């Protein structure tokens, strides 16, 4: 996980380039349209907010958003964006220690982080999200589907089923990054007995868990 944090810290200035892939534009627009109704009027804790790309969509309808990330470097980029009308605040926080983040939240959004959780830890992580949200609240997850030619190739698979990619930064440094691509059936099993609503797009999936 330390290497993953280092990768996103070092990638902060160029991270948003991933949202420019032409083949993904229709799916990205769809996701940005699907998210606001899910958080309308809610107090949202955003986990691994990164550069704030998804925070902008959440803040259009949420009452408030606390956007957290382990890296101050990515949050520095996020602070340069325009948000609202919902109130948006930022905080450095560990996605694996949500109890340490103050506040009461009736929605949690973890965008494109589920895929970075080890298979051995994913059920515990799911439980931490569900325990942190207020009764009657919702956990919202969004992440990538693996599409040959659009995603980085998978370069290694462990005995536990974790898959890895080699990712190069613009300066030539290469990181090995954990990136899993769960199916709907795997997600349902990982969050059981919580209920799941699943939306599958070509390049992404969106799930609400409650």
XYZ file of N, CA and C in Angstrom:
630
model
N 0.814 -1.209 0.000
C 0.000 0.000 0.000
C 0.849 1.261 0.000
N 2.051 1.190 0.613
C 2.926 2.364 0.600
C 3.352 2.700 -0.826
N 3.654 1.663 -1.623
C 4.046 1.908 -3.003
C 2.888 2.492 -3.806
N 1.669 2.029 -3.510
C 0.499 2.580 -4.190
C 0.344 4.063 -3.871
N 0.503 4.423 -2.591
C 0.405 5.827 -2.195
C 1.493 6.654 -2.866
N 2.694 6.098 -2.947
C 3.794 6.809 -3.604
C 3.483 7.041 -5.088
N 2.921 6.028 -5.719
C 2.590 6.144 -7.135
C 1.602 7.282 -7.376
N 0.528 7.334 -6.586
C -0.467 8.382 -6.806
C 0.044 9.756 -6.379
N 0.924 9.790 -5.382
C 1.554 11.064 -5.024
C 2.380 11.591 -6.188
N 3.194 10.720 -6.770
C 4.072 11.149 -7.863
C 3.304 11.402 -9.157
N 2.110 10.830 -9.260
C 1.305 10.990 -10.465
C 0.323 12.157 -10.355
N 0.295 12.841 -9.231
C -0.739 13.846 -8.962
C -0.877 14.859 -10.089
N 0.251 15.345 -10.609
C 0.195 16.387 -11.620
C -0.264 15.923 -12.984
N -0.249 14.614 -13.233
C -0.641 14.097 -14.544
C -1.796 13.104 -14.452
N -2.379 12.959 -13.264
C -3.398 11.928 -13.072
C -4.604 12.120 -13.981
N -5.040 13.351 -14.153
C -6.299 13.598 -14.869
C -6.242 13.230 -16.343
N -5.053 12.922 -16.853
C -4.948 12.505 -18.250
C -5.744 11.239 -18.522
N -5.957 10.424 -17.495
C -6.715 9.179 -17.674
C -8.147 9.462 -18.107
N -8.663 10.641 -17.764
C -10.041 10.991 -18.109
C -10.166 11.528 -19.536
N -9.058 11.577 -20.260
C -9.092 12.088 -21.628
C -9.169 10.984 -22.678
N -9.190 9.726 -22.253
C -9.235 8.644 -23.234
C -10.521 8.743 -24.050
N -10.420 8.856 -25.353
C -11.613 9.094 -26.185
C -12.674 8.016 -26.033
N -12.261 6.763 -25.957
C -13.240 5.674 -25.923
C -14.049 5.647 -24.626
N -13.587 6.362 -23.605
C -14.268 6.320 -22.309
C -15.219 7.491 -22.079
N -15.284 8.433 -22.994
C -16.028 9.668 -22.748
C -17.517 9.433 -22.498
N -18.124 8.541 -23.242
C -19.550 8.287 -23.048
C -19.818 7.682 -21.674
N -18.980 6.745 -21.271
C -19.147 6.127 -19.949
C -18.884 7.129 -18.829
N -17.872 7.975 -19.002
C -17.588 8.978 -17.978
C -18.759 9.931 -17.805
N -19.350 10.359 -18.908
C -20.516 11.238 -18.832
C -21.675 10.540 -18.134
N -21.837 9.262 -18.414
C -22.916 8.496 -17.775
C -22.689 8.398 -16.274
N -21.470 8.101 -15.860
C -21.174 8.021 -14.429
C -21.412 9.358 -13.743
N -20.972 10.426 -14.372
C -21.148 11.753 -13.777
C -22.622 12.133 -13.675
N -23.462 11.540 -14.503
C -24.902 11.770 -14.415
C -25.552 10.870 -13.376
N -25.013 9.671 -13.183
C -25.603 8.714 -12.244
C -25.303 9.060 -10.785
N -24.157 9.664 -10.522
C -23.744 9.894 -9.136
C -24.570 10.951 -8.389
N -24.831 12.125 -8.959
C -25.516 13.160 -8.181
C -26.840 12.738 -7.554
N -27.731 12.016 -8.248
C -28.975 11.608 -7.579
C -28.751 10.695 -6.371
N -27.670 9.948 -6.373
C -27.407 9.018 -5.269
C -27.005 9.730 -3.989
N -26.462 10.949 -4.112
C -25.989 11.666 -2.923
C -26.797 12.928 -2.650
N -27.896 13.116 -3.335
C -28.686 14.345 -3.186
C -29.091 14.570 -1.740
N -28.730 15.723 -1.189
C -29.079 16.104 0.164
C -28.306 15.384 1.244
N -27.339 14.583 0.890
C -26.608 13.769 1.867
C -25.284 14.421 2.286
N -24.796 13.990 3.447
C -23.453 14.334 3.908
C -22.529 13.202 3.472
N -21.583 13.518 2.615
C -20.785 12.490 1.935
C -19.352 12.486 2.456
N -18.869 11.297 2.768
C -17.447 11.077 3.002
C -16.885 10.440 1.742
N -15.980 11.138 1.084
C -15.360 10.593 -0.112
C -14.003 10.007 0.247
N -13.830 8.734 -0.052
C -12.600 8.008 0.251
C -11.709 8.013 -0.985
N -10.424 8.296 -0.789
C -9.461 8.322 -1.896
C -9.937 9.249 -3.006
N -10.175 10.505 -2.638
C -10.725 11.491 -3.575
C -9.739 11.907 -4.647
N -8.461 11.684 -4.428
C -7.465 12.018 -5.439
C -7.487 13.487 -5.806
N -7.581 13.775 -7.082
C -7.525 15.153 -7.576
C -8.882 15.843 -7.626
N -9.918 15.207 -7.099
C -11.220 15.858 -6.980
C -12.110 15.776 -8.201
N -11.747 14.959 -9.180
C -12.553 14.848 -10.404
C -13.986 14.437 -10.078
N -14.148 13.433 -9.232
C -15.495 12.966 -8.891
C -16.138 13.828 -7.818
N -15.328 14.522 -7.033
C -15.875 15.446 -6.026
C -16.719 16.521 -6.694
N -16.308 16.949 -7.875
C -17.083 17.987 -8.565
C -18.494 17.504 -8.880
N -18.629 16.229 -9.237
C -19.969 15.689 -9.525
C -20.780 15.525 -8.246
N -20.146 15.025 -7.195
C -20.855 14.821 -5.923
C -21.372 16.132 -5.359
N -20.583 17.190 -5.477
C -20.933 18.455 -4.832
C -22.093 19.173 -5.501
N -22.511 18.715 -6.676
C -23.626 19.381 -7.349
C -24.955 19.161 -6.641
N -25.065 18.054 -5.879
C -26.335 17.770 -5.198
C -26.171 17.457 -3.717
N -24.983 17.036 -3.290
C -24.783 16.680 -1.881
C -24.902 17.913 -1.000
N -25.358 17.706 0.242
C -25.376 18.810 1.190
C -23.948 19.208 1.549
N -23.070 18.196 1.666
C -21.668 18.458 1.974
C -20.836 17.267 1.537
N -19.569 17.525 1.264
C -18.623 16.473 0.907
C -17.334 16.713 1.678
N -16.882 15.701 2.411
C -15.544 15.710 2.976
C -14.707 14.799 2.094
N -13.857 15.410 1.280
C -13.034 14.669 0.325
C -11.694 14.351 0.975
N -11.399 13.065 1.128
C -10.183 12.654 1.820
C -9.262 11.879 0.883
N -7.990 11.953 1.193
C -6.998 11.184 0.455
C -5.765 11.047 1.343
N -4.980 10.010 1.094
C -3.775 9.800 1.892
C -2.669 10.760 1.490
N -2.769 11.356 0.299
C -1.726 12.234 -0.218
C -2.158 13.694 -0.255
N -1.381 14.543 0.371
C -1.639 15.975 0.293
C -1.409 16.485 -1.125
N -0.497 15.836 -1.868
C -0.182 16.288 -3.228
C -1.399 16.201 -4.153
N -2.182 15.128 -4.051
C -3.373 15.027 -4.890
C -4.460 15.983 -4.412
N -4.577 16.157 -3.105
C -5.573 17.098 -2.584
C -5.232 18.537 -2.977
N -3.953 18.827 -3.118
C -3.564 20.175 -3.556
C -4.118 20.465 -4.946
N -4.120 19.453 -5.812
C -4.736 19.610 -7.126
C -6.242 19.773 -6.980
N -6.844 18.960 -6.104
C -8.292 19.004 -5.903
C -8.753 20.383 -5.437
N -7.964 21.030 -4.622
C -8.358 22.338 -4.095
C -8.417 23.415 -5.166
N -7.857 23.159 -6.327
C -7.874 24.173 -7.390
C -9.160 24.134 -8.204
N -10.005 23.133 -8.007
C -11.232 22.999 -8.803
C -12.365 23.836 -8.218
N -13.404 23.997 -9.018
C -14.622 24.672 -8.562
C -15.645 23.619 -8.155
N -16.331 23.871 -7.039
C -17.312 22.922 -6.508
C -18.596 23.645 -6.147
N -19.598 22.824 -5.820
C -20.811 23.380 -5.280
C -22.028 23.057 -6.126
N -23.187 23.439 -5.565
C -23.368 24.319 -4.407
C -23.135 23.667 -3.046
N -22.964 22.333 -2.989
C -22.707 21.688 -1.708
C -21.372 22.127 -1.120
N -21.306 22.160 0.206
C -20.060 22.543 0.888
C -19.023 21.431 0.715
N -17.798 21.782 0.360
C -16.729 20.808 0.160
C -15.542 21.160 1.047
N -15.087 20.174 1.806
C -13.877 20.312 2.606
C -12.932 19.171 2.256
N -11.657 19.351 2.607
C -10.638 18.367 2.269
C -9.875 17.968 3.533
N -9.416 16.715 3.553
C -8.639 16.243 4.698
C -7.767 15.073 4.263
N -6.552 15.059 4.788
C -5.690 13.890 4.609
C -6.184 12.803 5.548
N -6.424 11.616 5.014
C -6.963 10.526 5.825
C -6.590 9.185 5.204
N -6.518 8.192 6.065
C -6.198 6.821 5.663
C -7.491 6.081 5.369
N -7.628 5.549 4.152
C -8.844 4.817 3.779
C -9.071 3.588 4.651
N -8.017 3.104 5.296
C -8.137 1.917 6.136
C -8.355 2.266 7.609
N -8.510 3.549 7.899
C -8.760 3.977 9.282
C -9.812 5.075 9.276
N -10.984 4.760 8.728
C -12.041 5.755 8.582
C -12.596 6.224 9.923
N -12.456 5.397 10.964
C -12.959 5.790 12.279
C -12.237 7.034 12.800
N -11.034 7.284 12.299
C -10.263 8.438 12.754
C -10.706 9.739 12.091
N -11.561 9.642 11.072
C -12.049 10.834 10.378
C -13.316 11.331 11.060
N -13.295 12.530 11.638
C -14.473 13.016 12.367
C -15.624 13.365 11.442
N -16.835 13.296 11.991
C -18.024 13.672 11.242
C -19.034 12.549 11.175
N -20.256 12.907 10.759
C -21.339 11.940 10.571
C -21.734 11.986 9.098
N -21.804 10.818 8.478
C -22.012 10.740 7.038
C -23.097 9.726 6.721
N -24.050 10.130 5.865
C -25.072 9.181 5.440
C -24.833 8.697 4.013
N -23.631 8.993 3.477
C -23.178 8.410 2.216
C -21.664 8.368 2.220
N -21.120 7.281 1.729
C -19.680 7.158 1.522
C -19.457 6.821 0.057
N -18.565 7.548 -0.566
C -18.214 7.275 -1.966
C -16.747 6.903 -2.034
N -16.473 5.726 -2.598
C -15.104 5.279 -2.843
C -14.973 5.035 -4.342
N -14.419 5.989 -5.030
C -14.298 5.893 -6.474
C -12.927 5.381 -6.891
N -12.899 4.236 -7.563
C -11.690 3.701 -8.159
C -10.613 3.381 -7.114
N -11.092 2.977 -5.927
C -10.180 2.516 -4.875
C -10.394 1.046 -4.551
N -11.623 0.571 -4.718
C -11.922 -0.830 -4.428
C -10.941 -1.758 -5.146
N -10.583 -1.421 -6.350
C -9.680 -2.244 -7.156
C -8.259 -2.283 -6.603
N -7.936 -1.378 -5.696
C -6.597 -1.332 -5.111
C -6.528 -2.025 -3.754
N -7.588 -2.693 -3.363
C -7.617 -3.411 -2.083
C -7.293 -4.883 -2.334
N -6.365 -5.414 -1.564
C -6.003 -6.823 -1.699
C -7.208 -7.720 -1.471
N -7.290 -8.801 -2.219
C -8.397 -9.743 -2.058
C -8.501 -10.229 -0.617
N -7.369 -10.410 0.049
C -7.390 -10.882 1.434
C -7.976 -9.859 2.391
N -7.997 -8.577 1.982
C -8.465 -7.503 2.865
C -9.818 -6.946 2.475
N -10.372 -7.378 1.345
C -11.506 -6.660 0.774
C -12.761 -6.777 1.641
N -12.999 -7.920 2.266
C -14.197 -8.035 3.109
C -14.079 -7.171 4.355
N -12.889 -7.112 4.914
C -12.689 -6.246 6.077
C -12.852 -4.785 5.688
N -12.347 -4.418 4.510
C -12.502 -3.044 4.046
C -13.974 -2.710 3.816
N -14.707 -3.636 3.210
C -16.139 -3.427 2.992
C -16.859 -3.206 4.318
N -16.501 -4.006 5.314
C -17.139 -3.871 6.619
C -16.837 -2.510 7.235
N -15.609 -2.010 7.026
C -15.252 -0.705 7.597
C -16.067 0.419 6.967
N -16.377 0.300 5.682
C -17.215 1.307 5.019
C -18.643 1.254 5.557
N -19.192 0.056 5.640
C -20.576 -0.105 6.094
C -20.732 0.289 7.553
N -19.712 0.058 8.367
C -19.775 0.442 9.770
C -19.662 1.949 9.956
N -19.007 2.628 9.010
C -18.770 4.070 9.156
C -19.969 4.903 8.711
N -20.781 4.399 7.798
C -21.917 5.167 7.309
C -23.059 5.097 8.321
N -23.827 6.163 8.427
C -24.935 6.221 9.376
C -26.037 5.230 8.987
N -26.817 4.756 9.970
C -27.945 3.874 9.650
C -28.858 4.512 8.603
N -29.260 3.719 7.625
C -30.077 4.243 6.542
C -29.270 4.891 5.430
N -27.947 4.914 5.599
C -27.089 5.515 4.597
C -26.710 4.530 3.506
N -25.840 4.977 2.624
C -25.479 4.166 1.462
C -23.984 4.282 1.205
N -23.393 3.178 0.801
C -22.006 3.162 0.333
C -22.046 3.046 -1.190
N -21.329 3.923 -1.860
C -21.324 3.966 -3.326
C -19.911 3.667 -3.808
N -19.815 2.703 -4.699
C -18.525 2.294 -5.239
C -18.549 2.446 -6.754
N -17.451 2.894 -7.310
C -17.298 2.935 -8.770
C -15.879 2.509 -9.099
N -15.746 1.770 -10.198
C -14.403 1.309 -10.543
C -14.356 0.855 -12.000
N -13.160 0.427 -12.392
C -12.922 0.021 -13.778
C -13.328 -1.416 -14.046
N -13.776 -1.672 -15.274
C -13.823 -3.011 -15.838
C -12.579 -3.177 -16.704
N -12.114 -4.406 -16.832
C -10.934 -4.622 -17.664
C -11.359 -4.747 -19.120
N -10.826 -3.855 -19.943
C -11.092 -3.871 -21.379
C -9.748 -3.862 -22.095
N -9.463 -4.929 -22.790
C -8.199 -5.048 -23.503
C -8.004 -3.856 -24.440
N -6.807 -3.253 -24.355
C -6.485 -2.129 -25.213
C -6.767 -0.780 -24.595
N -7.669 -0.732 -23.600
C -7.958 0.527 -22.908
C -7.283 0.565 -21.545
N -7.185 -0.580 -20.886
C -6.505 -0.680 -19.603
C -5.041 -1.073 -19.798
N -4.236 -0.758 -18.791
C -2.888 -1.308 -18.777
C -2.984 -2.835 -18.756
N -2.090 -3.536 -19.447
C -2.115 -5.001 -19.395
C -1.848 -5.511 -17.983
N -2.445 -6.625 -17.642
C -2.147 -7.297 -16.380
C -0.822 -8.032 -16.545
N 0.117 -7.742 -15.652
C 1.464 -8.301 -15.775
C 1.757 -9.402 -14.764
N 0.934 -9.469 -13.704
C 1.178 -10.489 -12.679
C -0.101 -10.800 -11.946
N -0.316 -12.078 -11.645
C -1.461 -12.520 -10.855
C -0.945 -13.396 -9.720
N -1.368 -13.101 -8.483
C -0.902 -13.861 -7.332
C -1.796 -15.073 -7.083
N -1.363 -15.927 -6.180
C -2.153 -17.104 -5.817
C -3.493 -16.716 -5.195
N -3.565 -15.525 -4.584
C -4.816 -15.048 -3.987
C -5.748 -14.417 -5.012
N -5.287 -14.293 -6.252
C -6.126 -13.710 -7.294
C -5.942 -12.226 -7.487
N -4.976 -11.611 -6.809
C -4.696 -10.191 -7.009
C -3.942 -10.002 -8.324
N -4.333 -8.980 -9.071
C -3.691 -8.711 -10.359
C -2.955 -7.373 -10.305
N -1.862 -7.309 -11.048
C -0.982 -6.135 -11.023
C -0.720 -5.636 -12.437
N -0.452 -4.321 -12.500
C -0.089 -3.673 -13.758
C 1.203 -2.885 -13.558
N 1.998 -2.774 -14.598
C 3.146 -1.865 -14.591
C 2.709 -0.548 -15.211
N 2.906 0.531 -14.451
C 2.469 1.845 -14.927
C 3.643 2.808 -14.949
N 3.822 3.465 -16.078
C 4.944 4.397 -16.259
C 4.454 5.833 -16.129
N 5.214 6.642 -15.416
C 4.953 8.077 -15.346
C 5.643 8.777 -16.509
N 5.333 10.035 -16.705
C 5.881 10.768 -17.843
C 7.398 10.924 -17.758
N 7.950 10.805 -16.544
C 9.406 10.929 -16.398
C 10.110 9.586 -16.536
N 9.354 8.527 -16.858
C 9.954 7.225 -17.106
C 9.942 6.272 -15.934
N 9.631 6.755 -14.738
C 9.569 5.850 -13.594
C 8.407 4.879 -13.759
N 8.627 3.628 -13.370
C 7.614 2.585 -13.508
C 7.262 2.041 -12.132
N 5.965 1.949 -11.864
C 5.468 1.373 -10.618
C 4.655 0.125 -10.930
N 4.778 -0.892 -10.078
C 3.873 -2.031 -10.145
C 2.686 -1.720 -9.237
N 1.491 -1.694 -9.818
C 0.296 -1.232 -9.110
C -0.730 -2.354 -9.025
N -1.222 -2.592 -7.819
C -2.325 -3.533 -7.610
C -3.583 -2.986 -8.266
N -4.218 -3.773 -9.121
C -5.452 -3.344 -9.777
C -6.300 -4.579 -10.053
N -7.303 -4.787 -9.213
C -8.211 -5.918 -9.375
C -9.459 -5.497 -10.148
N -10.085 -6.455 -10.789
C -11.278 -6.188 -11.600
C -12.374 -7.171 -11.203
N -13.074 -6.891 -10.081
C -14.069 -7.844 -9.590
C -15.308 -7.890 -10.468
N -15.933 -9.039 -10.499
C -17.230 -9.189 -11.151
C -18.329 -8.779 -10.174
N -19.531 -8.656 -10.690
C -20.670 -8.367 -9.827
C -20.807 -9.443 -8.756
N -20.643 -10.700 -9.151
C -20.805 -11.812 -8.212
C -19.764 -11.745 -7.095
N -18.548 -11.366 -7.432
C -17.514 -11.242 -6.406
C -17.830 -10.112 -5.445
N -18.290 -8.982 -5.969
C -18.619 -7.854 -5.107
C -19.759 -8.213 -4.163
N -20.802 -8.838 -4.684
C -21.937 -9.234 -3.852
C -21.467 -10.141 -2.720
N -20.588 -11.084 -3.021
C -20.072 -11.984 -1.994
C -19.217 -11.240 -0.973
N -18.458 -10.257 -1.430
C -17.557 -9.527 -0.542
C -18.290 -8.626 0.438
N -19.455 -8.118 0.076
C -20.183 -7.195 0.959
C -21.356 -7.867 1.668
N -21.600 -9.149 1.391
C -22.720 -9.866 2.018
C -22.638 -9.731 3.538
N -23.812 -9.571 4.211
C -25.177 -9.704 3.684
C -25.800 -8.390 3.192
N -25.000 -7.353 3.003
C -25.544 -6.095 2.490
C -26.120 -6.300 1.091
N -27.062 -5.448 0.723
C -27.691 -5.536 -0.593
C -26.951 -4.648 -1.588
N -26.887 -5.107 -2.836
C -26.132 -4.404 -3.868
C -27.016 -4.110 -5.071
N -26.924 -2.871 -5.551
C -27.475 -2.529 -6.863
C -26.294 -2.215 -7.767
N -26.255 -2.863 -8.923
C -25.070 -2.839 -9.790
C -25.434 -2.280 -11.161
N -24.650 -1.326 -11.618
C -24.790 -0.797 -12.968
C -23.493 -1.063 -13.710
N -23.574 -1.748 -14.838
C -22.387 -2.108 -15.595
C -22.346 -1.341 -16.915
N -21.268 -0.594 -17.101
C -21.022 0.116 -18.345
C -19.930 -0.626 -19.111
N -19.499 -0.073 -20.217
C -18.466 -0.751 -21.000
C -17.122 -0.738 -20.281
N -16.745 0.399 -19.720
C -15.427 0.550 -19.110
C -15.465 0.640 -17.595
N -16.638 0.832 -17.020
C -16.757 1.054 -15.588
C -17.940 0.288 -15.010
N -17.957 0.185 -13.683
C -19.147 -0.293 -12.983
C -19.435 0.638 -11.821
N -20.685 0.659 -11.411
C -21.147 1.478 -10.294
C -22.025 0.606 -9.416
N -21.799 0.640 -8.115
C -22.584 -0.173 -7.189
C -22.983 0.651 -5.978
N -24.214 0.464 -5.531
C -24.648 1.013 -4.250
C -24.842 -0.151 -3.293
N -24.374 0.023 -2.089
C -24.383 -1.035 -1.075
C -25.030 -0.484 0.181
N -25.996 -1.212 0.692
C -26.660 -0.753 1.915
C -27.273 -1.959 2.658
